[in-house]
Amino acid sequence: MDGRTPEAVVEPVIAGDVVAAGYRLDAEDGVCPVRDVLDRLGDAWSVLVIRHLDGGPARFNALRRAIDGISQRMLAQTLRKLERDGLASRTVFPTTPPQVEYALTDLGRSFSAHLAQLAQWAFLHQPAIRASRRAYDAASGDDD
Amino acid sequence: MDGRTPEAVVEPVIAGDVVAAGYRLDAEDGVCPVRDVLDRLGDAWSVLVIRHLDGGPARFNALRRAIDGISQRMLAQTLRKLERDGLASRTVFPTTPPQVEYALTDLGRSFSAHLAQLAQWAFLHQPAIRASRRAYDAASGDDD
DNA sequence: CGGAATCCCTGAGGATACTG
DNA sequence: CAGTATCCTCAGGGATTCCG
């Protein structure tokens, strides 16, 4: 199974100046909590779900339809991760048929705000990055 | 992403628009630039290399030794990506033996600063996330 | 409707070996 | 020293199916 992360157990990891000291990713002394968050950013589905939930609560299939491209497997998995981390909340309505509503928690909204910041940075520097890539590719491909 | 109400997404920043509109990942006319940056964050090696280079320029094997755990393959690959994106610079000294020095560019330093911010957020909310996980795991395993 | 289980395939990434 | 190329593994994730 992939749902369970072996290193996800409680680890007395680094404290103090994480930023200045750098990221200790060596799993020798346990997984760095910072790594977790960064992984969530790298996960496209998590990002999409979070950003979408930022627009308000939504039900499972509503999310599935809205994101379009995500498989029910990934959606369920992503939602469970978010819920486990306390970024999203899950509310079950015992109706017929059963409805489950997902929503961002305060923590989730806080995280979503940081996502927006990152996106802004990316958007701002997109031209520079593109230019750099073009220059790099030109220099690499042009060798004769 | 088709029939959602514009008012539903309350985005004060320009990035919000980018995120809401550009996460389609369809590489029709190019991949979303925001996705690129997020991927870089998700890449543990990129993060490590960037954060390490933030401490000053370093040579290939110096980085390899410093990061320890990274394979030469991943290091070379990561450095090439960073260089291509204009986040890091590569300087070759035609000495014997040849020395190659890597350093962060202004763009790279800017990015590194954002990494630090993210890390700070993660560190700050680490207790909440951990608590949430513990509660979730307890509720999942113990259901009677 | 919401979700868990199964199958299978792709590719990220480690280890190793070889060049400049 | 600073890479590149090759092989191989194994986990991420899509498609499908079944259950509450």
PDB file of N, CA, C and O in Angstrom, chain B residues 9-51:
ATOM      1  N   VAL B   9     -14.654  32.083  -6.683  1.00  0.00           N
ATOM      2  CA  VAL B   9     -13.233  32.129  -6.355  1.00  0.00           C
ATOM      3  C   VAL B   9     -12.829  33.553  -6.002  1.00  0.00           C
ATOM      4  O   VAL B   9     -12.753  34.410  -6.868  1.00  0.00           O
ATOM      5  N   VAL B  10     -12.597  33.769  -4.735  1.00  0.00           N
ATOM      6  CA  VAL B  10     -12.221  35.107  -4.303  1.00  0.00           C
ATOM      7  C   VAL B  10     -10.709  35.223  -4.274  1.00  0.00           C
ATOM      8  O   VAL B  10     -10.056  34.745  -3.365  1.00  0.00           O
ATOM      9  N   GLU B  11     -10.157  35.824  -5.281  1.00  0.00           N
ATOM     10  CA  GLU B  11      -8.704  35.937  -5.342  1.00  0.00           C
ATOM     11  C   GLU B  11      -8.256  37.390  -5.422  1.00  0.00           C
ATOM     12  O   GLU B  11      -8.464  38.051  -6.440  1.00  0.00           O
ATOM     13  N   PRO B  12      -7.651  37.870  -4.379  1.00  0.00           N
ATOM     14  CA  PRO B  12      -7.187  39.254  -4.348  1.00  0.00           C
ATOM     15  C   PRO B  12      -5.955  39.466  -5.218  1.00  0.00           C
ATOM     16  O   PRO B  12      -5.766  40.514  -5.797  1.00  0.00           O
ATOM     17  N   VAL B  13      -5.151  38.432  -5.330  1.00  0.00           N
ATOM     18  CA  VAL B  13      -3.913  38.589  -6.078  1.00  0.00           C
ATOM     19  C   VAL B  13      -4.045  38.111  -7.508  1.00  0.00           C
ATOM     20  O   VAL B  13      -4.920  37.320  -7.840  1.00  0.00           O
ATOM     21  N   ILE B  14      -3.170  38.581  -8.308  1.00  0.00           N
ATOM     22  CA  ILE B  14      -3.159  38.179  -9.715  1.00  0.00           C
ATOM     23  C   ILE B  14      -2.849  36.699  -9.846  1.00  0.00           C
ATOM     24  O   ILE B  14      -3.354  36.020 -10.733  1.00  0.00           O
ATOM     25  N   ALA B  15      -2.030  36.211  -8.913  1.00  0.00           N
ATOM     26  CA  ALA B  15      -1.621  34.814  -8.964  1.00  0.00           C
ATOM     27  C   ALA B  15      -2.817  33.887  -8.853  1.00  0.00           C
ATOM     28  O   ALA B  15      -2.831  32.814  -9.415  1.00  0.00           O
ATOM     29  N   GLY B  16      -3.803  34.322  -8.119  1.00  0.00           N
ATOM     30  CA  GLY B  16      -4.980  33.498  -7.955  1.00  0.00           C
ATOM     31  C   GLY B  16      -5.593  33.174  -9.293  1.00  0.00           C
ATOM     32  O   GLY B  16      -6.002  32.049  -9.556  1.00  0.00           O
ATOM     33  N   ASP B  17      -5.619  34.150 -10.124  1.00  0.00           N
ATOM     34  CA  ASP B  17      -6.167  33.952 -11.455  1.00  0.00           C
ATOM     35  C   ASP B  17      -5.331  32.943 -12.233  1.00  0.00           C
ATOM     36  O   ASP B  17      -5.841  32.073 -12.905  1.00  0.00           O
ATOM     37  N   VAL B  18      -4.049  33.098 -12.108  1.00  0.00           N
ATOM     38  CA  VAL B  18      -3.138  32.193 -12.788  1.00  0.00           C
ATOM     39  C   VAL B  18      -3.363  30.767 -12.331  1.00  0.00           C
ATOM     40  O   VAL B  18      -3.499  29.849 -13.126  1.00  0.00           O
ATOM     41  N   VAL B  19      -3.435  30.615 -11.028  1.00  0.00           N
ATOM     42  CA  VAL B  19      -3.616  29.288 -10.467  1.00  0.00           C
ATOM     43  C   VAL B  19      -4.928  28.674 -10.916  1.00  0.00           C
ATOM     44  O   VAL B  19      -4.974  27.557 -11.395  1.00  0.00           O
ATOM     45  N   ALA B  20      -5.981  29.439 -10.781  1.00  0.00           N
ATOM     46  CA  ALA B  20      -7.298  28.924 -11.118  1.00  0.00           C
ATOM     47  C   ALA B  20      -7.397  28.570 -12.595  1.00  0.00           C
ATOM     48  O   ALA B  20      -8.026  27.597 -12.975  1.00  0.00           O
ATOM     49  N   ALA B  21      -6.733  29.363 -13.404  1.00  0.00           N
ATOM     50  CA  ALA B  21      -6.876  29.174 -14.835  1.00  0.00           C
ATOM     51  C   ALA B  21      -5.801  28.281 -15.442  1.00  0.00           C
ATOM     52  O   ALA B  21      -6.051  27.591 -16.417  1.00  0.00           O
ATOM     53  N   GLY B  22      -4.618  28.298 -14.853  1.00  0.00           N
ATOM     54  CA  GLY B  22      -3.487  27.697 -15.549  1.00  0.00           C
ATOM     55  C   GLY B  22      -3.027  26.323 -15.103  1.00  0.00           C
ATOM     56  O   GLY B  22      -2.037  25.816 -15.586  1.00  0.00           O
ATOM     57  N   TYR B  23      -3.748  25.688 -14.183  1.00  0.00           N
ATOM     58  CA  TYR B  23      -3.272  24.406 -13.712  1.00  0.00           C
ATOM     59  C   TYR B  23      -3.721  23.235 -14.546  1.00  0.00           C
ATOM     60  O   TYR B  23      -3.855  22.126 -14.069  1.00  0.00           O
ATOM     61  N   ARG B  24      -4.008  23.487 -15.784  1.00  0.00           N
ATOM     62  CA  ARG B  24      -4.561  22.442 -16.626  1.00  0.00           C
ATOM     63  C   ARG B  24      -3.532  21.415 -17.083  1.00  0.00           C
ATOM     64  O   ARG B  24      -3.878  20.374 -17.576  1.00  0.00           O
ATOM     65  N   LEU B  25      -2.299  21.763 -16.970  1.00  0.00           N
ATOM     66  CA  LEU B  25      -1.232  20.816 -17.295  1.00  0.00           C
ATOM     67  C   LEU B  25      -1.237  20.363 -18.752  1.00  0.00           C
ATOM     68  O   LEU B  25      -0.355  19.642 -19.165  1.00  0.00           O
ATOM     69  N   ASP B  26      -2.223  20.737 -19.514  1.00  0.00           N
ATOM     70  CA  ASP B  26      -2.186  20.313 -20.912  1.00  0.00           C
ATOM     71  C   ASP B  26      -1.064  21.075 -21.600  1.00  0.00           C
ATOM     72  O   ASP B  26      -1.035  22.300 -21.616  1.00  0.00           O
ATOM     73  N   ALA B  27      -0.155  20.328 -22.143  1.00  0.00           N
ATOM     74  CA  ALA B  27       1.034  20.950 -22.728  1.00  0.00           C
ATOM     75  C   ALA B  27       0.785  21.357 -24.177  1.00  0.00           C
ATOM     76  O   ALA B  27       1.642  21.248 -25.027  1.00  0.00           O
ATOM     77  N   GLU B  28      -0.393  21.811 -24.405  1.00  0.00           N
ATOM     78  CA  GLU B  28      -0.751  22.198 -25.768  1.00  0.00           C
ATOM     79  C   GLU B  28       0.205  23.261 -26.301  1.00  0.00           C
ATOM     80  O   GLU B  28       0.896  23.063 -27.281  1.00  0.00           O
ATOM     81  N   ASP B  29       0.255  24.375 -25.627  1.00  0.00           N
ATOM     82  CA  ASP B  29       1.145  25.448 -26.065  1.00  0.00           C
ATOM     83  C   ASP B  29       2.236  25.674 -25.028  1.00  0.00           C
ATOM     84  O   ASP B  29       2.829  26.713 -24.922  1.00  0.00           O
ATOM     85  N   GLY B  30       2.490  24.642 -24.246  1.00  0.00           N
ATOM     86  CA  GLY B  30       3.511  24.769 -23.212  1.00  0.00           C
ATOM     87  C   GLY B  30       2.938  24.482 -21.844  1.00  0.00           C
ATOM     88  O   GLY B  30       1.764  24.654 -21.600  1.00  0.00           O
ATOM     89  N   VAL B  31       3.796  24.002 -20.981  1.00  0.00           N
ATOM     90  CA  VAL B  31       3.365  23.644 -19.638  1.00  0.00           C
ATOM     91  C   VAL B  31       3.242  24.904 -18.776  1.00  0.00           C
ATOM     92  O   VAL B  31       3.994  25.849 -18.921  1.00  0.00           O
ATOM     93  N   CYS B  32       2.266  24.879 -17.908  1.00  0.00           N
ATOM     94  CA  CYS B  32       2.037  25.997 -17.003  1.00  0.00           C
ATOM     95  C   CYS B  32       3.304  26.320 -16.215  1.00  0.00           C
ATOM     96  O   CYS B  32       3.906  25.441 -15.611  1.00  0.00           O
ATOM     97  N   PRO B  33       3.737  27.564 -16.252  1.00  0.00           N
ATOM     98  CA  PRO B  33       4.980  27.958 -15.595  1.00  0.00           C
ATOM     99  C   PRO B  33       4.894  27.786 -14.081  1.00  0.00           C
ATOM    100  O   PRO B  33       5.891  27.514 -13.429  1.00  0.00           O
ATOM    101  N   VAL B  34       3.715  27.927 -13.573  1.00  0.00           N
ATOM    102  CA  VAL B  34       3.528  27.773 -12.130  1.00  0.00           C
ATOM    103  C   VAL B  34       3.816  26.338 -11.718  1.00  0.00           C
ATOM    104  O   VAL B  34       4.466  26.078 -10.716  1.00  0.00           O
ATOM    105  N   ARG B  35       3.338  25.426 -12.535  1.00  0.00           N
ATOM    106  CA  ARG B  35       3.555  24.009 -12.284  1.00  0.00           C
ATOM    107  C   ARG B  35       5.050  23.710 -12.187  1.00  0.00           C
ATOM    108  O   ARG B  35       5.502  22.943 -11.357  1.00  0.00           O
ATOM    109  N   ASP B  36       5.825  24.322 -13.054  1.00  0.00           N
ATOM    110  CA  ASP B  36       7.275  24.123 -13.064  1.00  0.00           C
ATOM    111  C   ASP B  36       7.889  24.417 -11.713  1.00  0.00           C
ATOM    112  O   ASP B  36       8.638  23.618 -11.162  1.00  0.00           O
ATOM    113  N   VAL B  37       7.551  25.589 -11.222  1.00  0.00           N
ATOM    114  CA  VAL B  37       8.125  26.017  -9.949  1.00  0.00           C
ATOM    115  C   VAL B  37       7.711  25.091  -8.823  1.00  0.00           C
ATOM    116  O   VAL B  37       8.516  24.686  -7.990  1.00  0.00           O
ATOM    117  N   LEU B  38       6.453  24.734  -8.826  1.00  0.00           N
ATOM    118  CA  LEU B  38       5.954  23.838  -7.797  1.00  0.00           C
ATOM    119  C   LEU B  38       6.658  22.484  -7.856  1.00  0.00           C
ATOM    120  O   LEU B  38       6.940  21.874  -6.836  1.00  0.00           O
ATOM    121  N   ASP B  39       6.937  22.043  -9.068  1.00  0.00           N
ATOM    122  CA  ASP B  39       7.638  20.781  -9.222  1.00  0.00           C
ATOM    123  C   ASP B  39       9.035  20.865  -8.632  1.00  0.00           C
ATOM    124  O   ASP B  39       9.535  19.930  -8.040  1.00  0.00           O
ATOM    125  N   ARG B  40       9.636  22.026  -8.815  1.00  0.00           N
ATOM    126  CA  ARG B  40      10.984  22.215  -8.294  1.00  0.00           C
ATOM    127  C   ARG B  40      10.972  22.127  -6.772  1.00  0.00           C
ATOM    128  O   ARG B  40      11.881  21.631  -6.146  1.00  0.00           O
ATOM    129  N   LEU B  41       9.884  22.600  -6.192  1.00  0.00           N
ATOM    130  CA  LEU B  41       9.759  22.534  -4.740  1.00  0.00           C
ATOM    131  C   LEU B  41       9.556  21.095  -4.285  1.00  0.00           C
ATOM    132  O   LEU B  41      10.033  20.691  -3.232  1.00  0.00           O
ATOM    133  N   GLY B  42       8.841  20.367  -5.093  1.00  0.00           N
ATOM    134  CA  GLY B  42       8.569  18.995  -4.740  1.00  0.00           C
ATOM    135  C   GLY B  42       9.805  18.123  -4.876  1.00  0.00           C
ATOM    136  O   GLY B  42       9.911  17.078  -4.249  1.00  0.00           O
ATOM    137  N   ASP B  43      10.734  18.586  -5.676  1.00  0.00           N
ATOM    138  CA  ASP B  43      11.962  17.840  -5.865  1.00  0.00           C
ATOM    139  C   ASP B  43      12.923  18.093  -4.706  1.00  0.00           C
ATOM    140  O   ASP B  43      13.504  19.162  -4.574  1.00  0.00           O
ATOM    141  N   ALA B  44      13.058  17.082  -3.904  1.00  0.00           N
ATOM    142  CA  ALA B  44      13.887  17.205  -2.703  1.00  0.00           C
ATOM    143  C   ALA B  44      15.323  17.602  -3.034  1.00  0.00           C
ATOM    144  O   ALA B  44      15.920  18.442  -2.362  1.00  0.00           O
ATOM    145  N   TRP B  45      15.860  17.019  -4.087  1.00  0.00           N
ATOM    146  CA  TRP B  45      17.247  17.302  -4.439  1.00  0.00           C
ATOM    147  C   TRP B  45      17.447  18.753  -4.862  1.00  0.00           C
ATOM    148  O   TRP B  45      18.414  19.394  -4.467  1.00  0.00           O
ATOM    149  N   SER B  46      16.505  19.248  -5.642  1.00  0.00           N
ATOM    150  CA  SER B  46      16.603  20.648  -6.058  1.00  0.00           C
ATOM    151  C   SER B  46      16.612  21.562  -4.843  1.00  0.00           C
ATOM    152  O   SER B  46      17.421  22.484  -4.737  1.00  0.00           O
ATOM    153  N   VAL B  47      15.733  21.277  -3.937  1.00  0.00           N
ATOM    154  CA  VAL B  47      15.640  22.083  -2.721  1.00  0.00           C
ATOM    155  C   VAL B  47      16.948  22.044  -1.951  1.00  0.00           C
ATOM    156  O   VAL B  47      17.481  23.076  -1.538  1.00  0.00           O
ATOM    157  N   LEU B  48      17.473  20.852  -1.789  1.00  0.00           N
ATOM    158  CA  LEU B  48      18.719  20.692  -1.039  1.00  0.00           C
ATOM    159  C   LEU B  48      19.865  21.429  -1.706  1.00  0.00           C
ATOM    160  O   LEU B  48      20.648  22.131  -1.051  1.00  0.00           O
ATOM    161  N   VAL B  49      19.969  21.257  -3.010  1.00  0.00           N
ATOM    162  CA  VAL B  49      21.062  21.895  -3.742  1.00  0.00           C
ATOM    163  C   VAL B  49      20.954  23.417  -3.648  1.00  0.00           C
ATOM    164  O   VAL B  49      21.927  24.107  -3.364  1.00  0.00           O
ATOM    165  N   ILE B  50      19.756  23.906  -3.865  1.00  0.00           N
ATOM    166  CA  ILE B  50      19.543  25.356  -3.802  1.00  0.00           C
ATOM    167  C   ILE B  50      19.897  25.894  -2.429  1.00  0.00           C
ATOM    168  O   ILE B  50      20.629  26.873  -2.301  1.00  0.00           O
ATOM    169  N   ARG B  51      19.371  25.257  -1.418  1.00  0.00           N
ATOM    170  CA  ARG B  51      19.627  25.732  -0.066  1.00  0.00           C
ATOM    171  C   ARG B  51      21.112  25.667   0.268  1.00  0.00           C
ATOM    172  O   ARG B  51      21.641  26.501   0.987  1.00  0.00           O
TER     173      ARG B  51
END
